[in-house]
């Protein structure tokens, strides 16, 4: 196919437009000012199709118009960084041996609130495409989820639907879902969060760019036929019938087709005929073609009449903006198209040439011989950016003036402990991750249930560790610390396996940036993330932003989620969370006084969300270095990050994982019992080691300047933790069933 | 020995299976595409790997069972040569009529990925011959439809002919209902054909063939077939 | 109190325009099996429910409520109660 | 050659006596939602197929063959072609 020779950058039928109404502008998510700006940049009034394209490209989702200035604050440089944030569909880091890891996390919150199963499933589908677009083979998925309370029917429907959707897509693709997190709070009731992270592996020289360059090279659209999926506000889309309202429909995923796409694309890349590869995500063909052209420095011409479609009567507007899933745009060397198409058809995939790279740096859209849109690429990829006024939220005055003296200390520590263990935020996550195939690929050395997952890298002695973390409550109470601790915790989880954290990805789930208080939270959290990333030496190589997370006028807790990647050079020198041997000693490494501020305990037992969470980055760095050094010296039998629920819960989790009890009855405190047992200060790790290793561990801690407290021993069939005394199996059964029953509506 | 790992659209344990056969056991193992009409020459062993062939749409294994390669697999089986279907491969063998019965969704109606124990019930198949009688193996499962059903007569026949090769049990080897992860009849985890050379099993031996993955019990299954070949 | 037993047949189908990957895959498979005549395949559910109710209207009310509350997902599916018939004049009220 | 386009509705159901895990799960969920009146739930498939054929008999022949060859598994299921109607007098013969 060629572009009709007659086109000259002038539009057919572009003469008389009336100014769009406010409602029409709202449909394409543009302000009146943005409309004026678009008119100025174009030198004429945009037509309706162009307006839709500009609106899509200038949306927060594609253009990051509200967050771009803030994202610049995140450190992105590092020796190992091969592809940094914002350059391609995902970031890439070197892991040695000529190999690179490609990774990214992305949200699918709003679609999941509408249709939880398909919303979550297509979220997984989208992040997978971002990874294999780079030529990498996806090797692991993680999912970070936030739900509303499970004691109402709708909450369970959303939670089970979301988990089911993640499971369906990942399982069918054969990519193991090896980690993630789940947290429940009423702020997520109407707006659950679904963040999916994918990690892929590739040889450096095979990294593929999503670039459309080389005038005359051809654009192939491969995969699913295009339907009206996910098109928003196309009410005036149909040029013929401006009244027709072709509302978009909810996207339904097809992991089977995506599996074929994955294999076909990786095979196609071997043929040396691919110039660039780009998945179709938000705004579909529009952003994928425009962004590829933007990277290539030229333009693209799209012939919409060549697009295979699933529905009748689709307009050029709909074809350009459809978000039908499981589609890829391949930029093929001119003349090599048939070679590529034969690869696709062998995999049972339909493909069409739908356009070509042109030298004029424009997006030209043609429908047969009608020229329907012509917009400079430059103006599309450079969305206007905004910063908003920030205002410290007033609630902070109240939450920060919290005093623990208002709360009575625990009366029955064992009962409180069991209640904590069974609470849905602490109970075992197995009811969720057992629905995920976490073993396919035969690389999973440490499966979900530990701190970070560990995957071997076949053909080397190495392993990679991956984890996601984020704490909405902490961020709500102290946004800077919330951002910083998401980084610290993700990295700490990595360190507990022995791996060195080397890079991060992040997903920023916040409320409306137009609210000065929400913008304050966003800005502070990013500053916190930046500070922690710098301190821990972990550059941010990719990420995603999801704003306007609110329902019924209430914003969610600000929830930055961090995905971390670590590298372990010698797989044999790894550590896991379970206590291993009766008689081993148990100690906690790290920071001093545990505090109740912002703890799960305060929330579960006293229904209080208050206090000022704290984090000292230098302590965190020293702690993580120490634990890696101890693991590498093979001094530790277990290491487990002390997080939600504090020390008592961390000890219990290590005991359950090891199937052996704890003898720490002599543990006592000068302070409050609840603080000692359930207080949650950052920067603590529970470790165990043979008694012979005790002096070496203590000495290393002293050298590192990291506090070291011996707690007791591994052994027996009870959990004896200070005043807590309960049979291991009883405690374990509460912990095992807590979330299971809640999800089943039997809590 | 030559092994063929059949690749259907949507197979996703094909690479894991090939890796075990080739890299761990040193077998000359190759992929065979579902659209082919024949196996490689002198193929000794055919493995139908796990995954979601054709997305598991309509019924698990249904569309794959009708692929062109299945005629060759059928012939291979008719010669008495070993065929192993793992997970989705088992489902395909059922749909192809190479093994009796059918698969329903797990009673939980959820996908389950976890470690289970199975007891070896018959040593008279190519995939259990070197096991100890009643040996208990620890292997992972990962499936949404492993709830094996067969009519009353069919079940009696399987029992009478000792064609139930593996049953789900506790770690101690007891086939209690608690040990059954999916509701399958009689705790069936794997069965064989009347000629005993075609075996289908839900657990994944290829995921339990290395110590670092948590178990090497799957090796006994591969070693049985090697042993039978006199390799 | 005694109730009658009714049996309803409910058809649940994906709305027009909603992607039906299962239907598309089955169509392709039928083509491969040689059924070139096949143009289009859509796959929905046929649910049979037995309910106890005092009369047909009540039974229909229950079934409609079940469909909207659980059986069909209104965002992508629509339901139709195809038939509702009396199967037995007397049943125990507790399930 | 021109053909006509027919649309068939096929119902596929688990045979009597075959356990229906999905039906049981749905029944339990309905009970949990307060629909205590529900006695029994069975879930089958409703497949809509469009086929090109020269006449109704031929169309029915195709659809029956598809059902026995792929759409239903005789070990556990039975199928029924509920309706077969003409949707259009003329269609292209190649899909
Ligand atoms: N919070 C963030 N931190 C760092 N990089 C980000 C962040 N959000 C987005 N990015 C980067 O911006 C680019 C575009 O992201 P996105 O629009 O989500 O990609 P896609 O179009 O593939 O969905 C990617 O390179 C992504 O990694
Ligand atoms: Mg992308």
Short mmCIF file of N, CA and C in Angstrom, two decimals, chain A residues 327-439:
data_model
loop_
_atom_site.label_atom_id
_atom_site.label_comp_id
_atom_site.label_asym_id
_atom_site.label_seq_id
_atom_site.Cartn_x
_atom_site.Cartn_y
_atom_site.Cartn_z
N UNK A 327 -3.17 -5.74 20.57
CA UNK A 327 -2.74 -5.27 19.25
C UNK A 327 -1.33 -4.70 19.36
N UNK A 328 -0.56 -4.85 18.31
CA UNK A 328 0.79 -4.30 18.26
C UNK A 328 0.99 -3.59 16.93
N UNK A 329 1.80 -2.54 16.99
CA UNK A 329 2.16 -1.82 15.78
C UNK A 329 3.62 -2.17 15.46
N UNK A 330 3.83 -2.70 14.28
CA UNK A 330 5.19 -3.10 13.91
C UNK A 330 5.65 -2.19 12.78
N UNK A 331 6.80 -1.58 12.96
CA UNK A 331 7.37 -0.78 11.88
C UNK A 331 8.33 -1.70 11.13
N UNK A 332 7.97 -1.98 9.88
CA UNK A 332 8.74 -2.97 9.12
C UNK A 332 9.56 -2.28 8.04
N UNK A 333 10.73 -2.84 7.78
CA UNK A 333 11.53 -2.34 6.66
C UNK A 333 10.72 -2.48 5.39
N UNK A 334 10.73 -1.42 4.62
CA UNK A 334 9.97 -1.46 3.37
C UNK A 334 10.41 -2.69 2.57
N UNK A 335 9.48 -3.45 2.07
CA UNK A 335 9.85 -4.61 1.26
C UNK A 335 9.93 -5.90 2.06
N UNK A 336 9.99 -5.77 3.39
CA UNK A 336 10.11 -6.99 4.19
C UNK A 336 8.78 -7.40 4.82
N UNK A 337 7.76 -6.70 4.41
CA UNK A 337 6.47 -6.91 5.05
C UNK A 337 5.99 -8.35 4.95
N UNK A 338 6.16 -8.94 3.78
CA UNK A 338 5.58 -10.28 3.62
C UNK A 338 6.29 -11.30 4.49
N UNK A 339 7.61 -11.10 4.69
CA UNK A 339 8.34 -12.00 5.57
C UNK A 339 7.74 -11.97 6.98
N UNK A 340 7.47 -10.76 7.43
CA UNK A 340 6.89 -10.60 8.76
C UNK A 340 5.48 -11.16 8.83
N UNK A 341 4.72 -10.86 7.81
CA UNK A 341 3.33 -11.32 7.84
C UNK A 341 3.25 -12.84 7.86
N UNK A 342 4.24 -13.49 7.27
CA UNK A 342 4.17 -14.95 7.29
C UNK A 342 4.47 -15.48 8.70
N UNK A 343 5.32 -14.78 9.45
CA UNK A 343 5.52 -15.19 10.85
C UNK A 343 4.20 -15.04 11.62
N UNK A 344 3.56 -13.90 11.43
CA UNK A 344 2.31 -13.67 12.17
C UNK A 344 1.25 -14.70 11.78
N UNK A 345 1.16 -15.01 10.51
CA UNK A 345 0.08 -15.92 10.15
C UNK A 345 0.37 -17.34 10.61
N UNK A 346 1.66 -17.70 10.70
CA UNK A 346 1.96 -19.00 11.28
C UNK A 346 1.43 -19.09 12.71
N UNK A 347 1.48 -17.99 13.43
CA UNK A 347 0.95 -17.97 14.80
C UNK A 347 -0.56 -17.71 14.82
N UNK A 348 -1.16 -17.76 13.64
CA UNK A 348 -2.61 -17.60 13.58
C UNK A 348 -3.07 -16.17 13.80
N UNK A 349 -2.18 -15.21 13.54
CA UNK A 349 -2.54 -13.81 13.79
C UNK A 349 -2.78 -13.07 12.49
N UNK A 350 -3.80 -12.24 12.53
CA UNK A 350 -4.12 -11.43 11.38
C UNK A 350 -3.26 -10.15 11.42
N UNK A 351 -2.75 -9.72 10.27
CA UNK A 351 -2.00 -8.46 10.24
C UNK A 351 -2.29 -7.71 8.95
N UNK A 352 -2.23 -6.39 9.04
CA UNK A 352 -2.46 -5.55 7.87
C UNK A 352 -1.45 -4.42 7.84
N UNK A 353 -1.06 -4.02 6.63
CA UNK A 353 -0.27 -2.79 6.50
C UNK A 353 -1.26 -1.64 6.57
N UNK A 354 -1.07 -0.77 7.54
CA UNK A 354 -2.06 0.31 7.72
C UNK A 354 -1.46 1.69 7.55
N UNK A 355 -0.20 1.77 7.16
CA UNK A 355 0.37 3.10 6.99
C UNK A 355 1.85 3.02 6.76
N UNK A 356 2.48 4.19 6.78
CA UNK A 356 3.92 4.19 6.58
C UNK A 356 4.57 5.37 7.27
N UNK A 357 5.88 5.26 7.40
CA UNK A 357 6.66 6.36 7.97
C UNK A 357 6.85 7.39 6.88
N UNK A 358 6.67 8.66 7.23
CA UNK A 358 6.87 9.72 6.24
C UNK A 358 7.90 10.72 6.77
N UNK A 359 8.45 11.50 5.88
CA UNK A 359 9.50 12.42 6.35
C UNK A 359 8.91 13.66 7.00
N UNK A 360 7.73 14.10 6.54
CA UNK A 360 7.10 15.25 7.21
C UNK A 360 6.79 14.87 8.65
N UNK A 361 7.20 15.66 9.60
CA UNK A 361 6.99 15.27 11.01
C UNK A 361 5.55 15.49 11.47
N UNK A 362 4.64 14.82 10.81
CA UNK A 362 3.22 14.98 11.12
C UNK A 362 2.56 13.62 11.31
N UNK A 363 1.43 13.65 12.00
CA UNK A 363 0.51 12.52 11.93
C UNK A 363 -0.51 12.86 10.85
N UNK A 364 -0.51 12.07 9.80
CA UNK A 364 -1.50 12.26 8.74
C UNK A 364 -2.44 11.07 8.80
N UNK A 365 -3.74 11.35 8.81
CA UNK A 365 -4.69 10.25 8.84
C UNK A 365 -5.55 10.32 7.59
N UNK A 366 -5.61 9.21 6.87
CA UNK A 366 -6.40 9.16 5.64
C UNK A 366 -7.45 8.07 5.76
N UNK A 367 -8.60 8.37 5.20
CA UNK A 367 -9.66 7.36 5.14
C UNK A 367 -9.97 7.18 3.66
N UNK A 368 -9.43 6.17 3.04
CA UNK A 368 -9.50 6.07 1.58
C UNK A 368 -8.74 7.25 1.00
N UNK A 369 -9.38 8.03 0.12
CA UNK A 369 -8.65 9.20 -0.36
C UNK A 369 -9.08 10.48 0.34
N UNK A 370 -9.77 10.31 1.42
CA UNK A 370 -10.12 11.51 2.20
C UNK A 370 -9.08 11.71 3.29
N UNK A 371 -8.59 12.90 3.35
CA UNK A 371 -7.54 13.23 4.31
C UNK A 371 -8.21 13.79 5.55
N UNK A 372 -8.22 13.03 6.63
CA UNK A 372 -9.07 13.41 7.75
C UNK A 372 -8.35 14.08 8.92
N UNK A 373 -7.03 13.98 8.99
CA UNK A 373 -6.34 14.67 10.08
C UNK A 373 -4.89 14.92 9.69
N UNK A 374 -4.36 16.01 10.17
CA UNK A 374 -2.97 16.36 9.90
C UNK A 374 -2.46 17.21 11.06
N UNK A 375 -1.63 16.61 11.88
CA UNK A 375 -1.20 17.31 13.10
C UNK A 375 0.30 17.10 13.29
N UNK A 376 1.04 18.17 13.59
CA UNK A 376 2.48 17.98 13.86
C UNK A 376 2.70 17.06 15.06
N UNK A 377 3.60 16.11 14.89
CA UNK A 377 3.93 15.16 15.97
C UNK A 377 4.39 15.91 17.21
N UNK A 378 5.21 16.90 16.95
CA UNK A 378 5.80 17.67 18.03
C UNK A 378 4.76 18.21 19.01
N UNK A 379 3.67 18.72 18.45
CA UNK A 379 2.68 19.30 19.37
C UNK A 379 1.92 18.20 20.11
N UNK A 380 1.86 17.01 19.52
CA UNK A 380 1.15 15.93 20.19
C UNK A 380 1.95 15.32 21.33
N UNK A 381 3.25 15.21 21.13
CA UNK A 381 4.05 14.56 22.18
C UNK A 381 4.46 15.53 23.28
N UNK A 382 4.26 16.81 23.05
CA UNK A 382 4.57 17.76 24.10
C UNK A 382 3.30 18.36 24.66
N UNK A 383 2.66 17.62 25.50
CA UNK A 383 1.44 18.11 26.13
C UNK A 383 1.80 19.32 26.98
N UNK A 384 0.86 20.24 27.10
CA UNK A 384 1.12 21.34 28.04
C UNK A 384 1.30 20.75 29.43
N UNK A 385 2.11 21.37 30.23
CA UNK A 385 2.23 20.85 31.61
C UNK A 385 1.74 21.90 32.58
N UNK A 386 1.29 21.43 33.69
CA UNK A 386 0.73 22.32 34.70
C UNK A 386 1.34 22.00 36.04
N UNK A 387 1.58 23.03 36.81
CA UNK A 387 1.75 22.73 38.22
C UNK A 387 0.66 23.46 38.96
N UNK A 388 0.29 22.87 40.04
CA UNK A 388 -0.85 23.40 40.77
C UNK A 388 -0.38 23.92 42.11
N UNK A 389 -1.21 24.77 42.71
CA UNK A 389 -0.86 25.20 44.06
C UNK A 389 -0.87 24.01 45.01
N UNK A 390 0.05 24.04 45.95
CA UNK A 390 0.04 22.97 46.95
C UNK A 390 -0.44 23.53 48.27
N UNK A 391 -1.12 22.68 49.01
CA UNK A 391 -1.59 23.11 50.32
C UNK A 391 -1.57 21.91 51.24
N UNK A 392 -0.88 22.08 52.36
CA UNK A 392 -0.79 21.00 53.32
C UNK A 392 -2.19 20.69 53.84
N UNK A 393 -2.61 19.44 53.74
CA UNK A 393 -3.97 19.11 54.15
C UNK A 393 -4.18 19.40 55.64
N UNK A 394 -5.36 19.89 55.95
CA UNK A 394 -5.64 20.28 57.32
C UNK A 394 -5.72 19.08 58.27
N UNK A 395 -6.12 17.92 57.74
CA UNK A 395 -6.26 16.75 58.63
C UNK A 395 -4.94 16.40 59.32
N UNK A 396 -3.83 16.81 58.69
CA UNK A 396 -2.53 16.47 59.26
C UNK A 396 -2.32 17.08 60.65
N UNK A 397 -2.94 18.24 60.87
CA UNK A 397 -2.82 18.85 62.20
C UNK A 397 -3.34 17.90 63.26
N UNK A 398 -4.47 17.30 62.91
CA UNK A 398 -5.10 16.41 63.87
C UNK A 398 -4.34 15.09 63.98
N UNK A 399 -4.04 14.46 62.83
CA UNK A 399 -3.40 13.14 62.90
C UNK A 399 -2.01 13.23 63.52
N UNK A 400 -1.34 14.36 63.33
CA UNK A 400 0.03 14.43 63.84
C UNK A 400 0.06 14.77 65.32
N UNK A 401 -1.08 15.16 65.86
CA UNK A 401 -1.06 15.48 67.29
C UNK A 401 -1.46 14.26 68.12
N UNK A 402 -1.44 13.12 67.48
CA UNK A 402 -1.79 11.88 68.17
C UNK A 402 -0.88 11.61 69.36
N UNK A 403 -1.47 11.17 70.42
CA UNK A 403 -0.65 10.72 71.55
C UNK A 403 -1.08 9.33 71.97
N UNK A 404 -0.11 8.48 72.10
CA UNK A 404 -0.43 7.10 72.45
C UNK A 404 -1.03 7.00 73.85
N UNK A 405 -0.85 8.06 74.63
CA UNK A 405 -1.39 8.02 75.99
C UNK A 405 -2.91 7.92 76.00
N UNK A 406 -3.52 8.27 74.85
CA UNK A 406 -4.98 8.18 74.78
C UNK A 406 -5.46 6.76 74.58
N UNK A 407 -4.50 5.86 74.29
CA UNK A 407 -4.86 4.48 73.97
C UNK A 407 -4.42 3.59 75.13
N UNK A 408 -5.31 2.74 75.63
CA UNK A 408 -4.86 1.84 76.70
C UNK A 408 -3.92 0.77 76.15
N UNK A 409 -3.00 0.32 76.94
CA UNK A 409 -2.09 -0.75 76.52
C UNK A 409 -2.87 -2.06 76.43
N UNK A 410 -2.28 -3.07 75.77
CA UNK A 410 -2.99 -4.34 75.64
C UNK A 410 -3.24 -4.99 76.98
N UNK A 411 -4.40 -5.62 77.09
CA UNK A 411 -4.74 -6.31 78.33
C UNK A 411 -4.46 -7.80 78.15
N UNK A 412 -4.93 -8.33 77.03
CA UNK A 412 -4.74 -9.75 76.76
C UNK A 412 -3.90 -9.89 75.49
N UNK A 413 -2.58 -9.91 75.66
CA UNK A 413 -1.69 -9.86 74.49
C UNK A 413 -1.92 -11.02 73.52
N UNK A 414 -2.21 -12.22 74.04
CA UNK A 414 -2.39 -13.36 73.13
C UNK A 414 -3.64 -13.17 72.28
N UNK A 415 -4.72 -12.73 72.91
CA UNK A 415 -5.96 -12.52 72.15
C UNK A 415 -5.76 -11.43 71.09
N UNK A 416 -5.10 -10.37 71.47
CA UNK A 416 -4.86 -9.28 70.53
C UNK A 416 -3.99 -9.76 69.36
N UNK A 417 -3.00 -10.55 69.72
CA UNK A 417 -2.10 -11.11 68.72
C UNK A 417 -2.88 -11.95 67.70
N UNK A 418 -3.77 -12.80 68.20
CA UNK A 418 -4.55 -13.66 67.30
C UNK A 418 -5.48 -12.83 66.44
N UNK A 419 -6.02 -11.78 67.01
CA UNK A 419 -6.91 -10.91 66.23
C UNK A 419 -6.13 -10.23 65.11
N UNK A 420 -4.93 -9.82 65.46
CA UNK A 420 -4.05 -9.19 64.45
C UNK A 420 -3.74 -10.20 63.33
N UNK A 421 -3.38 -11.41 63.73
CA UNK A 421 -3.00 -12.43 62.73
C UNK A 421 -4.13 -12.72 61.74
N UNK A 422 -5.36 -12.65 62.25
CA UNK A 422 -6.50 -13.01 61.39
C UNK A 422 -7.01 -11.82 60.60
N UNK A 423 -6.51 -10.61 60.90
CA UNK A 423 -7.07 -9.45 60.21
C UNK A 423 -6.62 -9.47 58.75
N UNK A 424 -7.52 -9.08 57.86
CA UNK A 424 -7.26 -9.28 56.43
C UNK A 424 -5.99 -8.60 55.92
N UNK A 425 -5.49 -7.61 56.63
CA UNK A 425 -4.26 -6.97 56.15
C UNK A 425 -3.01 -7.71 56.58
N UNK A 426 -3.14 -8.66 57.49
CA UNK A 426 -1.97 -9.37 57.99
C UNK A 426 -2.03 -10.86 57.67
N UNK A 427 -3.25 -11.39 57.61
CA UNK A 427 -3.42 -12.83 57.38
C UNK A 427 -2.71 -13.28 56.11
N UNK A 428 -2.47 -14.57 56.01
CA UNK A 428 -1.75 -15.13 54.86
C UNK A 428 -2.40 -14.73 53.53
N UNK A 429 -1.58 -14.41 52.58
CA UNK A 429 -2.02 -14.04 51.23
C UNK A 429 -2.20 -15.25 50.33
N UNK A 430 -2.00 -16.42 50.90
CA UNK A 430 -2.08 -17.61 50.06
C UNK A 430 -3.40 -17.77 49.30
N UNK A 431 -4.55 -17.42 49.93
CA UNK A 431 -5.80 -17.56 49.17
C UNK A 431 -5.76 -16.78 47.85
N UNK A 432 -4.93 -15.78 47.79
CA UNK A 432 -4.80 -15.02 46.54
C UNK A 432 -3.72 -15.65 45.66
N UNK A 433 -2.52 -15.80 46.18
CA UNK A 433 -1.46 -16.23 45.27
C UNK A 433 -1.55 -17.70 44.88
N UNK A 434 -2.34 -18.48 45.58
CA UNK A 434 -2.50 -19.87 45.11
C UNK A 434 -3.37 -19.91 43.85
N UNK A 435 -4.04 -18.79 43.55
CA UNK A 435 -4.78 -18.73 42.28
C UNK A 435 -3.88 -18.32 41.12
N UNK A 436 -2.67 -17.90 41.45
CA UNK A 436 -1.72 -17.51 40.42
C UNK A 436 -0.72 -18.63 40.17
N UNK A 437 -0.51 -18.96 38.92
CA UNK A 437 0.58 -19.88 38.62
C UNK A 437 1.88 -19.13 38.90
N UNK A 438 2.55 -19.47 39.99
CA UNK A 438 3.77 -18.74 40.31
C UNK A 438 5.01 -19.58 40.03
N UNK A 439 4.83 -20.73 39.39
CA UNK A 439 5.97 -21.62 39.16
C UNK A 439 6.31 -21.80 37.70
#
